[in-house]
Amino acid sequence: MKRRWFILIAILLPLWPFRVNAVEPVVPARVATVTISPGAVTVLHLRPEFESTIRMPEAVSSVILGSPSEFKAEHSAGEPDYVYVKPIMKGPAQSNLLIATKSGQVVVLELISNGETAQNAAVPVDFLVEYHVPRSLLIFSAPSPVLKSAGKSPQRQKTIRTGTAPEFAAISAIDEELAGQARINAPRWMRWEGRQIETSIGAVRQWGNETSVAYSVYNNSDRPVEILPPQIQISGRREGSKKRKGSKRILSDPLEIRDYRLSANRLDPGKRADGVVVFDRPNFKESTEQLFLQIAQADQVDHPILIRLPFTPPIAADRQ
């Protein structure tokens, strides 16, 4: 009996070091929190046999993957805020991923997988990336050299490098709305008789009594035009005085503009400008009154374009 045990030990003992060396090292894991920022690209480090989770601040409407043959991205209606990503190739791979939410928020990620090699065993893997939205509608700081403002300037984007993954400081939500409008490649243009410009209305949002309207202007003529700052007015038709029976008059009142952005004042032929205006909406109105966005050319200030706006915006959000 003892002879059998000695034989078994003699067989297993040479295999013991190989068994110890076969244990794979623990994969370094990272969890990052990123604030949604227009124009920012988040680098996501992946690894074969591991799945990374992306959590959005609201329900996801679409997921676009650059290379479906190298990566897999999953999203289901049962978990509307989550997107799951993993590489499906054993070797190195790289691609991009775009995620859009129902309110128009868009994030762009760069997917990097170093492959399943011993040299990359110690490379950290992003297990979870959680996105947040900026905490306020209007954040002002140093002047911006690119965007036109009504006297208040946006906060510049700052990159914060930590030991885990890059984080992006919150920027003004009005700049975020402008970036979202600029990303629309083919707006629904509205033509106006006798005008050189065409217009398009984008997202209309409400934060309490403040309303933001995104819009675009296109020069469809063969001459340059100059666009004036936007105005908001509320107007309605009421009965005139009793002395002139049947006469009517139009009453119009401008509303206070909190702030605005306009990517360009001068438009050469075939060029486009994008803008956002934030204003204080009244709490109520009469049934005959209507809300308008006023856009005018510098050489036709007495003939502005009036675009009707909904009094109750279709997209509402709470300040955080």
Short mmCIF file of the C-alpha atoms (twelve columns), coordinates in Angstrom:
data_MODEL
# 
_entry.id   MODEL 
# 
loop_
_atom_site.group_PDB 
_atom_site.id 
_atom_site.type_symbol 
_atom_site.label_atom_id 
_atom_site.label_alt_id 
_atom_site.label_comp_id 
_atom_site.label_asym_id 
_atom_site.label_seq_id 
_atom_site.Cartn_x 
_atom_site.Cartn_y 
_atom_site.Cartn_z 
_atom_site.pdbx_PDB_model_num 
ATOM 1   C CA . MET A 1   0.000   0.000   0.000   1 
ATOM 2   C CA . LYS A 2   2.826   2.397   0.901   1 
ATOM 3   C CA . ARG A 3   4.495   1.598   -2.412  1 
ATOM 4   C CA . ARG A 4   1.414   2.852   -4.310  1 
ATOM 5   C CA . TRP A 5   1.435   6.196   -2.401  1 
ATOM 6   C CA . PHE A 6   5.128   6.690   -3.204  1 
ATOM 7   C CA . ILE A 7   4.434   6.076   -6.909  1 
ATOM 8   C CA . LEU A 8   1.497   8.578   -6.900  1 
ATOM 9   C CA . ILE A 9   3.580   11.252  -5.158  1 
ATOM 10  C CA . ALA A 10  6.461   10.679  -7.570  1 
ATOM 11  C CA . ILE A 11  4.097   11.324  -10.516 1 
ATOM 12  C CA . LEU A 12  2.372   14.438  -9.105  1 
ATOM 13  C CA . LEU A 13  5.383   16.138  -7.558  1 
ATOM 14  C CA . PRO A 14  6.999   17.244  -10.897 1 
ATOM 15  C CA . LEU A 15  3.664   18.753  -11.963 1 
ATOM 16  C CA . TRP A 16  3.258   20.925  -8.840  1 
ATOM 17  C CA . PRO A 17  5.297   23.984  -10.042 1 
ATOM 18  C CA . PHE A 18  3.424   24.028  -13.328 1 
ATOM 19  C CA . ARG A 19  0.135   24.033  -11.470 1 
ATOM 20  C CA . VAL A 20  1.208   27.033  -9.409  1 
ATOM 21  C CA . ASN A 21  2.458   28.970  -12.467 1 
ATOM 22  C CA . ALA A 22  -0.787  28.268  -14.322 1 
ATOM 23  C CA . VAL A 23  -2.772  30.533  -11.987 1 
ATOM 24  C CA . GLU A 24  -3.441  33.784  -13.851 1 
ATOM 25  C CA . PRO A 25  -2.731  37.079  -12.088 1 
ATOM 26  C CA . VAL A 26  -5.626  39.226  -10.906 1 
ATOM 27  C CA . VAL A 27  -6.693  41.744  -13.588 1 
ATOM 28  C CA . PRO A 28  -6.431  45.359  -12.344 1 
ATOM 29  C CA . ALA A 29  -9.960  46.806  -12.425 1 
ATOM 30  C CA . ARG A 30  -10.977 50.478  -12.693 1 
ATOM 31  C CA . VAL A 31  -14.234 52.312  -12.034 1 
ATOM 32  C CA . ALA A 32  -14.573 55.870  -13.398 1 
ATOM 33  C CA . THR A 33  -17.119 58.682  -13.181 1 
ATOM 34  C CA . VAL A 34  -17.206 61.040  -16.185 1 
ATOM 35  C CA . THR A 35  -19.248 64.215  -16.706 1 
ATOM 36  C CA . ILE A 36  -20.823 64.441  -20.159 1 
ATOM 37  C CA . SER A 37  -18.929 67.070  -22.113 1 
ATOM 38  C CA . PRO A 38  -19.409 68.080  -25.776 1 
ATOM 39  C CA . GLY A 39  -16.454 67.150  -27.941 1 
ATOM 40  C CA . ALA A 40  -14.821 64.975  -25.272 1 
ATOM 41  C CA . VAL A 41  -13.765 61.391  -26.031 1 
ATOM 42  C CA . THR A 42  -13.549 58.845  -23.212 1 
ATOM 43  C CA . VAL A 43  -10.923 56.102  -23.610 1 
ATOM 44  C CA . LEU A 44  -12.261 52.706  -22.520 1 
ATOM 45  C CA . HIS A 45  -9.673  49.957  -21.912 1 
ATOM 46  C CA . LEU A 46  -11.064 46.474  -22.522 1 
ATOM 47  C CA . ARG A 47  -9.776  42.905  -22.437 1 
ATOM 48  C CA . PRO A 48  -10.984 39.627  -23.939 1 
ATOM 49  C CA . GLU A 49  -13.157 37.496  -21.652 1 
ATOM 50  C CA . PHE A 50  -14.190 40.591  -19.662 1 
ATOM 51  C CA . GLU A 51  -17.283 42.753  -20.096 1 
ATOM 52  C CA . SER A 52  -17.330 46.480  -19.333 1 
ATOM 53  C CA . THR A 53  -20.445 48.368  -18.233 1 
ATOM 54  C CA . ILE A 54  -21.388 51.927  -19.243 1 
ATOM 55  C CA . ARG A 55  -24.105 53.627  -17.214 1 
ATOM 56  C CA . MET A 56  -25.827 56.706  -18.668 1 
ATOM 57  C CA . PRO A 57  -27.779 59.288  -16.620 1 
ATOM 58  C CA . GLU A 58  -30.978 58.491  -18.535 1 
ATOM 59  C CA . ALA A 59  -32.467 56.037  -21.000 1 
ATOM 60  C CA . VAL A 60  -30.368 55.243  -24.069 1 
ATOM 61  C CA . SER A 61  -31.982 55.759  -27.476 1 
ATOM 62  C CA . SER A 62  -29.264 54.450  -29.819 1 
ATOM 63  C CA . VAL A 63  -25.864 52.742  -29.766 1 
ATOM 64  C CA . ILE A 64  -23.517 52.919  -32.753 1 
ATOM 65  C CA . LEU A 65  -20.429 50.690  -32.828 1 
ATOM 66  C CA . GLY A 66  -17.607 51.381  -35.274 1 
ATOM 67  C CA . SER A 67  -16.351 47.790  -35.711 1 
ATOM 68  C CA . PRO A 68  -18.935 45.085  -34.925 1 
ATOM 69  C CA . SER A 69  -16.470 42.418  -36.089 1 
ATOM 70  C CA . GLU A 70  -14.020 43.262  -33.282 1 
ATOM 71  C CA . PHE A 71  -16.285 44.436  -30.440 1 
ATOM 72  C CA . LYS A 72  -19.762 43.696  -29.159 1 
ATOM 73  C CA . ALA A 73  -22.061 46.334  -27.659 1 
ATOM 74  C CA . GLU A 74  -25.382 45.366  -26.072 1 
ATOM 75  C CA . HIS A 75  -28.336 47.447  -24.875 1 
ATOM 76  C CA . SER A 76  -31.800 46.282  -23.867 1 
ATOM 77  C CA . ALA A 77  -35.079 48.000  -23.033 1 
ATOM 78  C CA . GLY A 78  -35.133 46.153  -19.708 1 
ATOM 79  C CA . GLU A 79  -32.044 48.120  -18.595 1 
ATOM 80  C CA . PRO A 80  -32.461 51.413  -20.485 1 
ATOM 81  C CA . ASP A 81  -29.563 53.211  -18.749 1 
ATOM 82  C CA . TYR A 82  -26.904 50.561  -19.375 1 
ATOM 83  C CA . VAL A 83  -24.671 49.576  -22.298 1 
ATOM 84  C CA . TYR A 84  -22.392 46.531  -22.146 1 
ATOM 85  C CA . VAL A 85  -19.211 46.319  -24.232 1 
ATOM 86  C CA . LYS A 86  -16.577 43.630  -24.717 1 
ATOM 87  C CA . PRO A 87  -14.003 42.611  -27.366 1 
ATOM 88  C CA . ILE A 88  -14.732 39.485  -29.380 1 
ATOM 89  C CA . MET A 89  -11.192 39.106  -30.761 1 
ATOM 90  C CA . LYS A 90  -8.273  37.571  -28.864 1 
ATOM 91  C CA . GLY A 91  -5.774  39.939  -30.488 1 
ATOM 92  C CA . PRO A 92  -5.399  43.711  -30.192 1 
ATOM 93  C CA . ALA A 93  -8.294  45.804  -31.518 1 
ATOM 94  C CA . GLN A 94  -9.423  49.422  -31.554 1 
ATOM 95  C CA . SER A 95  -12.682 51.117  -32.505 1 
ATOM 96  C CA . ASN A 96  -15.166 53.815  -31.436 1 
ATOM 97  C CA . LEU A 97  -18.585 53.769  -29.782 1 
ATOM 98  C CA . LEU A 98  -21.312 56.443  -29.819 1 
ATOM 99  C CA . ILE A 99  -24.160 56.438  -27.293 1 
ATOM 100 C CA . ALA A 100 -27.148 58.803  -27.529 1 
ATOM 101 C CA . THR A 101 -29.876 59.299  -24.923 1 
ATOM 102 C CA . LYS A 102 -33.541 60.153  -25.394 1 
ATOM 103 C CA . SER A 103 -33.036 63.806  -24.413 1 
ATOM 104 C CA . GLY A 104 -30.253 64.316  -26.982 1 
ATOM 105 C CA . GLN A 105 -27.152 63.762  -24.831 1 
ATOM 106 C CA . VAL A 106 -24.323 62.137  -26.821 1 
ATOM 107 C CA . VAL A 107 -21.091 60.547  -25.592 1 
ATOM 108 C CA . VAL A 108 -18.210 59.239  -27.683 1 
ATOM 109 C CA . LEU A 109 -15.843 56.494  -26.500 1 
ATOM 110 C CA . GLU A 110 -12.624 55.118  -27.935 1 
ATOM 111 C CA . LEU A 111 -12.452 51.359  -27.400 1 
ATOM 112 C CA . ILE A 112 -8.973  49.868  -26.911 1 
ATOM 113 C CA . SER A 113 -8.259  46.181  -26.385 1 
ATOM 114 C CA . ASN A 114 -4.598  45.166  -26.061 1 
ATOM 115 C CA . GLY A 115 -5.459  41.535  -26.589 1 
ATOM 116 C CA . GLU A 116 -4.864  38.419  -24.550 1 
ATOM 117 C CA . THR A 117 -1.092  38.437  -24.093 1 
ATOM 118 C CA . ALA A 118 1.168   38.001  -21.080 1 
ATOM 119 C CA . GLN A 119 2.707   41.448  -21.592 1 
ATOM 120 C CA . ASN A 120 -0.685  43.100  -21.141 1 
ATOM 121 C CA . ALA A 121 -1.722  41.123  -18.066 1 
ATOM 122 C CA . ALA A 122 -1.091  44.108  -15.800 1 
ATOM 123 C CA . VAL A 123 -2.911  46.665  -17.975 1 
ATOM 124 C CA . PRO A 124 -5.984  47.975  -16.085 1 
ATOM 125 C CA . VAL A 125 -9.441  47.201  -17.441 1 
ATOM 126 C CA . ASP A 126 -12.360 49.647  -17.134 1 
ATOM 127 C CA . PHE A 127 -15.074 47.569  -15.523 1 
ATOM 128 C CA . LEU A 128 -17.540 50.444  -15.035 1 
ATOM 129 C CA . VAL A 129 -17.832 53.955  -16.513 1 
ATOM 130 C CA . GLU A 130 -20.674 56.048  -15.095 1 
ATOM 131 C CA . TYR A 131 -21.675 59.258  -16.871 1 
ATOM 132 C CA . HIS A 132 -23.165 62.289  -15.126 1 
ATOM 133 C CA . VAL A 133 -24.693 65.471  -16.537 1 
ATOM 134 C CA . PRO A 134 -23.460 68.980  -15.611 1 
ATOM 135 C CA . ARG A 135 -25.005 70.192  -12.366 1 
ATOM 136 C CA . SER A 136 -26.432 73.510  -13.584 1 
ATOM 137 C CA . LEU A 137 -27.863 75.139  -16.670 1 
ATOM 138 C CA . LEU A 138 -25.661 78.244  -16.620 1 
ATOM 139 C CA . ILE A 139 -22.042 78.177  -15.419 1 
ATOM 140 C CA . PHE A 140 -19.911 81.184  -16.239 1 
ATOM 141 C CA . SER A 141 -16.170 81.763  -16.011 1 
ATOM 142 C CA . ALA A 142 -13.442 83.000  -18.347 1 
ATOM 143 C CA . PRO A 143 -14.418 84.454  -21.761 1 
ATOM 144 C CA . SER A 144 -14.583 82.078  -24.697 1 
ATOM 145 C CA . PRO A 145 -12.509 82.994  -27.780 1 
ATOM 146 C CA . VAL A 146 -14.857 81.220  -30.203 1 
ATOM 147 C CA . LEU A 147 -18.499 81.599  -29.219 1 
ATOM 148 C CA . LYS A 148 -20.437 84.863  -29.163 1 
ATOM 149 C CA . SER A 149 -22.192 85.636  -25.893 1 
ATOM 150 C CA . ALA A 150 -24.640 88.166  -24.547 1 
ATOM 151 C CA . GLY A 151 -22.121 89.354  -21.963 1 
ATOM 152 C CA . LYS A 152 -21.733 86.188  -19.902 1 
ATOM 153 C CA . SER A 153 -19.089 83.655  -20.809 1 
ATOM 154 C CA . PRO A 154 -19.053 79.861  -20.512 1 
ATOM 155 C CA . GLN A 155 -16.756 77.848  -18.316 1 
ATOM 156 C CA . ARG A 156 -13.939 76.252  -20.281 1 
ATOM 157 C CA . GLN A 157 -13.570 72.514  -20.288 1 
ATOM 158 C CA . LYS A 158 -10.821 71.182  -18.049 1 
ATOM 159 C CA . THR A 159 -9.370  67.682  -18.022 1 
ATOM 160 C CA . ILE A 160 -8.735  66.167  -14.607 1 
ATOM 161 C CA . ARG A 161 -6.269  63.300  -14.661 1 
ATOM 162 C CA . THR A 162 -6.570  60.856  -11.791 1 
ATOM 163 C CA . GLY A 163 -5.101  57.489  -11.022 1 
ATOM 164 C CA . THR A 164 -8.027  55.745  -12.641 1 
ATOM 165 C CA . ALA A 165 -9.439  57.325  -15.778 1 
ATOM 166 C CA . PRO A 166 -9.726  60.898  -17.095 1 
ATOM 167 C CA . GLU A 167 -12.632 62.965  -15.782 1 
ATOM 168 C CA . PHE A 168 -14.011 66.112  -17.362 1 
ATOM 169 C CA . ALA A 169 -15.129 69.134  -15.398 1 
ATOM 170 C CA . ALA A 170 -18.700 70.335  -15.830 1 
ATOM 171 C CA . ILE A 171 -19.258 73.005  -18.446 1 
ATOM 172 C CA . SER A 172 -22.225 75.226  -19.130 1 
ATOM 173 C CA . ALA A 173 -25.338 73.384  -20.220 1 
ATOM 174 C CA . ILE A 174 -26.010 76.144  -22.758 1 
ATOM 175 C CA . ASP A 175 -22.710 75.249  -24.459 1 
ATOM 176 C CA . GLU A 176 -23.763 71.618  -24.353 1 
ATOM 177 C CA . GLU A 177 -27.029 72.507  -26.102 1 
ATOM 178 C CA . LEU A 178 -25.055 74.437  -28.731 1 
ATOM 179 C CA . ALA A 179 -22.767 71.475  -29.361 1 
ATOM 180 C CA . GLY A 180 -25.784 69.183  -29.706 1 
ATOM 181 C CA . GLN A 181 -27.378 71.503  -32.265 1 
ATOM 182 C CA . ALA A 182 -24.121 71.717  -34.231 1 
ATOM 183 C CA . ARG A 183 -23.975 67.906  -34.424 1 
ATOM 184 C CA . ILE A 184 -27.239 67.789  -36.416 1 
ATOM 185 C CA . ASN A 185 -25.977 67.232  -39.956 1 
ATOM 186 C CA . ALA A 186 -29.241 67.802  -41.794 1 
ATOM 187 C CA . PRO A 187 -31.645 70.148  -39.972 1 
ATOM 188 C CA . ARG A 188 -35.177 70.635  -41.291 1 
ATOM 189 C CA . TRP A 189 -34.754 74.024  -42.928 1 
ATOM 190 C CA . MET A 190 -37.668 76.439  -43.193 1 
ATOM 191 C CA . ARG A 191 -37.635 78.908  -46.089 1 
ATOM 192 C CA . TRP A 192 -38.949 82.456  -45.793 1 
ATOM 193 C CA . GLU A 193 -40.178 84.418  -48.798 1 
ATOM 194 C CA . GLY A 194 -37.974 87.362  -49.676 1 
ATOM 195 C CA . ARG A 195 -35.241 86.369  -47.190 1 
ATOM 196 C CA . GLN A 196 -31.666 85.264  -47.782 1 
ATOM 197 C CA . ILE A 197 -31.656 82.892  -44.822 1 
ATOM 198 C CA . GLU A 198 -33.346 79.658  -43.837 1 
ATOM 199 C CA . THR A 199 -33.954 78.620  -40.228 1 
ATOM 200 C CA . SER A 200 -34.350 75.447  -38.211 1 
ATOM 201 C CA . ILE A 201 -35.475 74.925  -34.614 1 
ATOM 202 C CA . GLY A 202 -33.773 72.239  -32.522 1 
ATOM 203 C CA . ALA A 203 -34.367 71.133  -28.942 1 
ATOM 204 C CA . VAL A 204 -36.580 73.291  -26.711 1 
ATOM 205 C CA . ARG A 205 -36.017 72.584  -23.014 1 
ATOM 206 C CA . GLN A 206 -37.326 73.915  -19.720 1 
ATOM 207 C CA . TRP A 207 -35.561 74.297  -16.366 1 
ATOM 208 C CA . GLY A 208 -38.161 75.722  -13.976 1 
ATOM 209 C CA . ASN A 209 -39.201 79.067  -15.507 1 
ATOM 210 C CA . GLU A 210 -36.131 79.216  -17.768 1 
ATOM 211 C CA . THR A 211 -36.472 77.970  -21.339 1 
ATOM 212 C CA . SER A 212 -33.662 77.217  -23.792 1 
ATOM 213 C CA . VAL A 213 -34.148 77.086  -27.556 1 
ATOM 214 C CA . ALA A 214 -31.544 75.706  -29.959 1 
ATOM 215 C CA . TYR A 215 -31.673 76.875  -33.567 1 
ATOM 216 C CA . SER A 216 -29.694 77.077  -36.799 1 
ATOM 217 C CA . VAL A 217 -29.464 79.676  -39.580 1 
ATOM 218 C CA . TYR A 218 -28.362 78.945  -43.159 1 
ATOM 219 C CA . ASN A 219 -27.394 81.455  -45.838 1 
ATOM 220 C CA . ASN A 220 -29.079 80.221  -48.999 1 
ATOM 221 C CA . SER A 221 -28.073 83.216  -51.122 1 
ATOM 222 C CA . ASP A 222 -25.054 84.302  -53.135 1 
ATOM 223 C CA . ARG A 223 -24.269 87.223  -50.801 1 
ATOM 224 C CA . PRO A 224 -22.931 87.338  -47.235 1 
ATOM 225 C CA . VAL A 225 -25.395 88.185  -44.459 1 
ATOM 226 C CA . GLU A 226 -25.042 89.373  -40.884 1 
ATOM 227 C CA . ILE A 227 -27.273 87.848  -38.210 1 
ATOM 228 C CA . LEU A 228 -28.384 89.893  -35.201 1 
ATOM 229 C CA . PRO A 229 -28.645 88.463  -31.661 1 
ATOM 230 C CA . PRO A 230 -31.869 86.508  -31.069 1 
ATOM 231 C CA . GLN A 231 -34.910 88.003  -29.382 1 
ATOM 232 C CA . ILE A 232 -37.938 86.413  -27.703 1 
ATOM 233 C CA . GLN A 233 -41.339 88.043  -27.762 1 
ATOM 234 C CA . ILE A 234 -44.861 87.180  -26.696 1 
ATOM 235 C CA . SER A 235 -47.662 88.666  -28.742 1 
ATOM 236 C CA . GLY A 236 -51.402 88.333  -29.124 1 
ATOM 237 C CA . ARG A 237 -54.371 89.884  -30.963 1 
ATOM 238 C CA . ARG A 238 -56.917 91.816  -28.893 1 
ATOM 239 C CA . GLU A 239 -60.021 93.888  -29.580 1 
ATOM 240 C CA . GLY A 240 -59.457 97.579  -30.274 1 
ATOM 241 C CA . SER A 241 -61.260 100.552 -28.749 1 
ATOM 242 C CA . LYS A 242 -65.055 100.853 -28.870 1 
ATOM 243 C CA . LYS A 243 -64.840 104.094 -30.877 1 
ATOM 244 C CA . ARG A 244 -63.686 102.175 -33.929 1 
ATOM 245 C CA . LYS A 245 -65.984 99.223  -34.039 1 
ATOM 246 C CA . GLY A 246 -64.367 96.035  -35.303 1 
ATOM 247 C CA . SER A 247 -60.816 97.416  -35.130 1 
ATOM 248 C CA . LYS A 248 -58.070 95.223  -33.696 1 
ATOM 249 C CA . ARG A 249 -54.503 95.825  -32.621 1 
ATOM 250 C CA . ILE A 250 -51.508 93.535  -32.079 1 
ATOM 251 C CA . LEU A 251 -49.703 93.765  -28.753 1 
ATOM 252 C CA . SER A 252 -46.135 92.454  -28.490 1 
ATOM 253 C CA . ASP A 253 -43.787 92.388  -25.488 1 
ATOM 254 C CA . PRO A 254 -40.128 91.295  -25.476 1 
ATOM 255 C CA . LEU A 255 -39.010 88.790  -22.845 1 
ATOM 256 C CA . GLU A 256 -35.775 89.041  -20.899 1 
ATOM 257 C CA . ILE A 257 -32.858 87.114  -22.451 1 
ATOM 258 C CA . ARG A 258 -30.795 85.347  -19.813 1 
ATOM 259 C CA . ASP A 259 -27.983 84.394  -22.161 1 
ATOM 260 C CA . TYR A 260 -27.325 83.210  -25.679 1 
ATOM 261 C CA . ARG A 261 -24.673 81.644  -27.892 1 
ATOM 262 C CA . LEU A 262 -24.195 82.184  -31.616 1 
ATOM 263 C CA . SER A 263 -21.383 80.386  -33.417 1 
ATOM 264 C CA . ALA A 264 -21.084 83.096  -36.107 1 
ATOM 265 C CA . ASN A 265 -22.613 86.522  -36.803 1 
ATOM 266 C CA . ARG A 266 -21.466 86.755  -40.433 1 
ATOM 267 C CA . LEU A 267 -22.495 84.032  -42.850 1 
ATOM 268 C CA . ASP A 268 -20.920 83.686  -46.257 1 
ATOM 269 C CA . PRO A 269 -22.967 82.058  -49.029 1 
ATOM 270 C CA . GLY A 270 -23.714 78.428  -48.211 1 
ATOM 271 C CA . LYS A 271 -22.573 78.754  -44.593 1 
ATOM 272 C CA . ARG A 272 -24.452 77.888  -41.406 1 
ATOM 273 C CA . ALA A 273 -24.538 79.237  -37.849 1 
ATOM 274 C CA . ASP A 274 -25.877 77.490  -34.744 1 
ATOM 275 C CA . GLY A 275 -27.262 79.229  -31.688 1 
ATOM 276 C CA . VAL A 276 -28.942 78.766  -28.317 1 
ATOM 277 C CA . VAL A 277 -30.981 81.343  -26.404 1 
ATOM 278 C CA . VAL A 278 -32.087 81.112  -22.756 1 
ATOM 279 C CA . PHE A 279 -34.928 83.305  -21.502 1 
ATOM 280 C CA . ASP A 280 -37.362 83.706  -18.606 1 
ATOM 281 C CA . ARG A 281 -40.692 82.300  -19.652 1 
ATOM 282 C CA . PRO A 282 -43.801 83.782  -17.975 1 
ATOM 283 C CA . ASN A 283 -45.790 81.485  -15.726 1 
ATOM 284 C CA . PHE A 284 -48.983 81.963  -17.749 1 
ATOM 285 C CA . LYS A 285 -50.398 83.636  -20.846 1 
ATOM 286 C CA . GLU A 286 -53.732 84.484  -22.418 1 
ATOM 287 C CA . SER A 287 -55.214 82.066  -24.916 1 
ATOM 288 C CA . THR A 288 -54.656 84.525  -27.792 1 
ATOM 289 C CA . GLU A 289 -50.983 85.137  -26.978 1 
ATOM 290 C CA . GLN A 290 -48.157 83.279  -28.685 1 
ATOM 291 C CA . LEU A 291 -44.425 82.863  -28.047 1 
ATOM 292 C CA . PHE A 292 -41.943 83.632  -30.844 1 
ATOM 293 C CA . LEU A 293 -38.218 83.426  -31.508 1 
ATOM 294 C CA . GLN A 294 -37.163 86.499  -33.484 1 
ATOM 295 C CA . ILE A 295 -34.241 86.247  -35.921 1 
ATOM 296 C CA . ALA A 296 -33.284 89.224  -38.055 1 
ATOM 297 C CA . GLN A 297 -30.676 90.202  -40.624 1 
ATOM 298 C CA . ALA A 298 -28.685 93.369  -39.958 1 
ATOM 299 C CA . ASP A 299 -29.941 94.931  -43.197 1 
ATOM 300 C CA . GLN A 300 -33.593 93.940  -42.601 1 
ATOM 301 C CA . VAL A 301 -34.078 94.689  -38.929 1 
ATOM 302 C CA . ASP A 302 -37.578 96.041  -39.631 1 
ATOM 303 C CA . HIS A 303 -38.603 92.687  -41.175 1 
ATOM 304 C CA . PRO A 304 -37.565 90.024  -38.659 1 
ATOM 305 C CA . ILE A 305 -38.387 86.344  -38.951 1 
ATOM 306 C CA . LEU A 306 -40.786 85.156  -36.239 1 
ATOM 307 C CA . ILE A 307 -40.723 81.450  -35.418 1 
ATOM 308 C CA . ARG A 308 -43.501 80.203  -33.182 1 
ATOM 309 C CA . LEU A 309 -42.391 78.339  -30.046 1 
ATOM 310 C CA . PRO A 310 -44.375 76.040  -27.757 1 
ATOM 311 C CA . PHE A 311 -45.309 77.757  -24.500 1 
ATOM 312 C CA . THR A 312 -44.776 74.465  -22.639 1 
ATOM 313 C CA . PRO A 313 -41.512 72.924  -23.934 1 
ATOM 314 C CA . PRO A 314 -41.702 69.222  -24.826 1 
ATOM 315 C CA . ILE A 315 -38.438 68.458  -22.984 1 
ATOM 316 C CA . ALA A 316 -38.201 69.291  -19.284 1 
ATOM 317 C CA . ALA A 317 -35.325 68.656  -16.888 1 
ATOM 318 C CA . ASP A 318 -34.640 69.337  -13.232 1 
ATOM 319 C CA . ARG A 319 -31.560 71.233  -12.156 1 
ATOM 320 C CA . GLN A 320 -29.158 69.104  -10.165 1 
# 
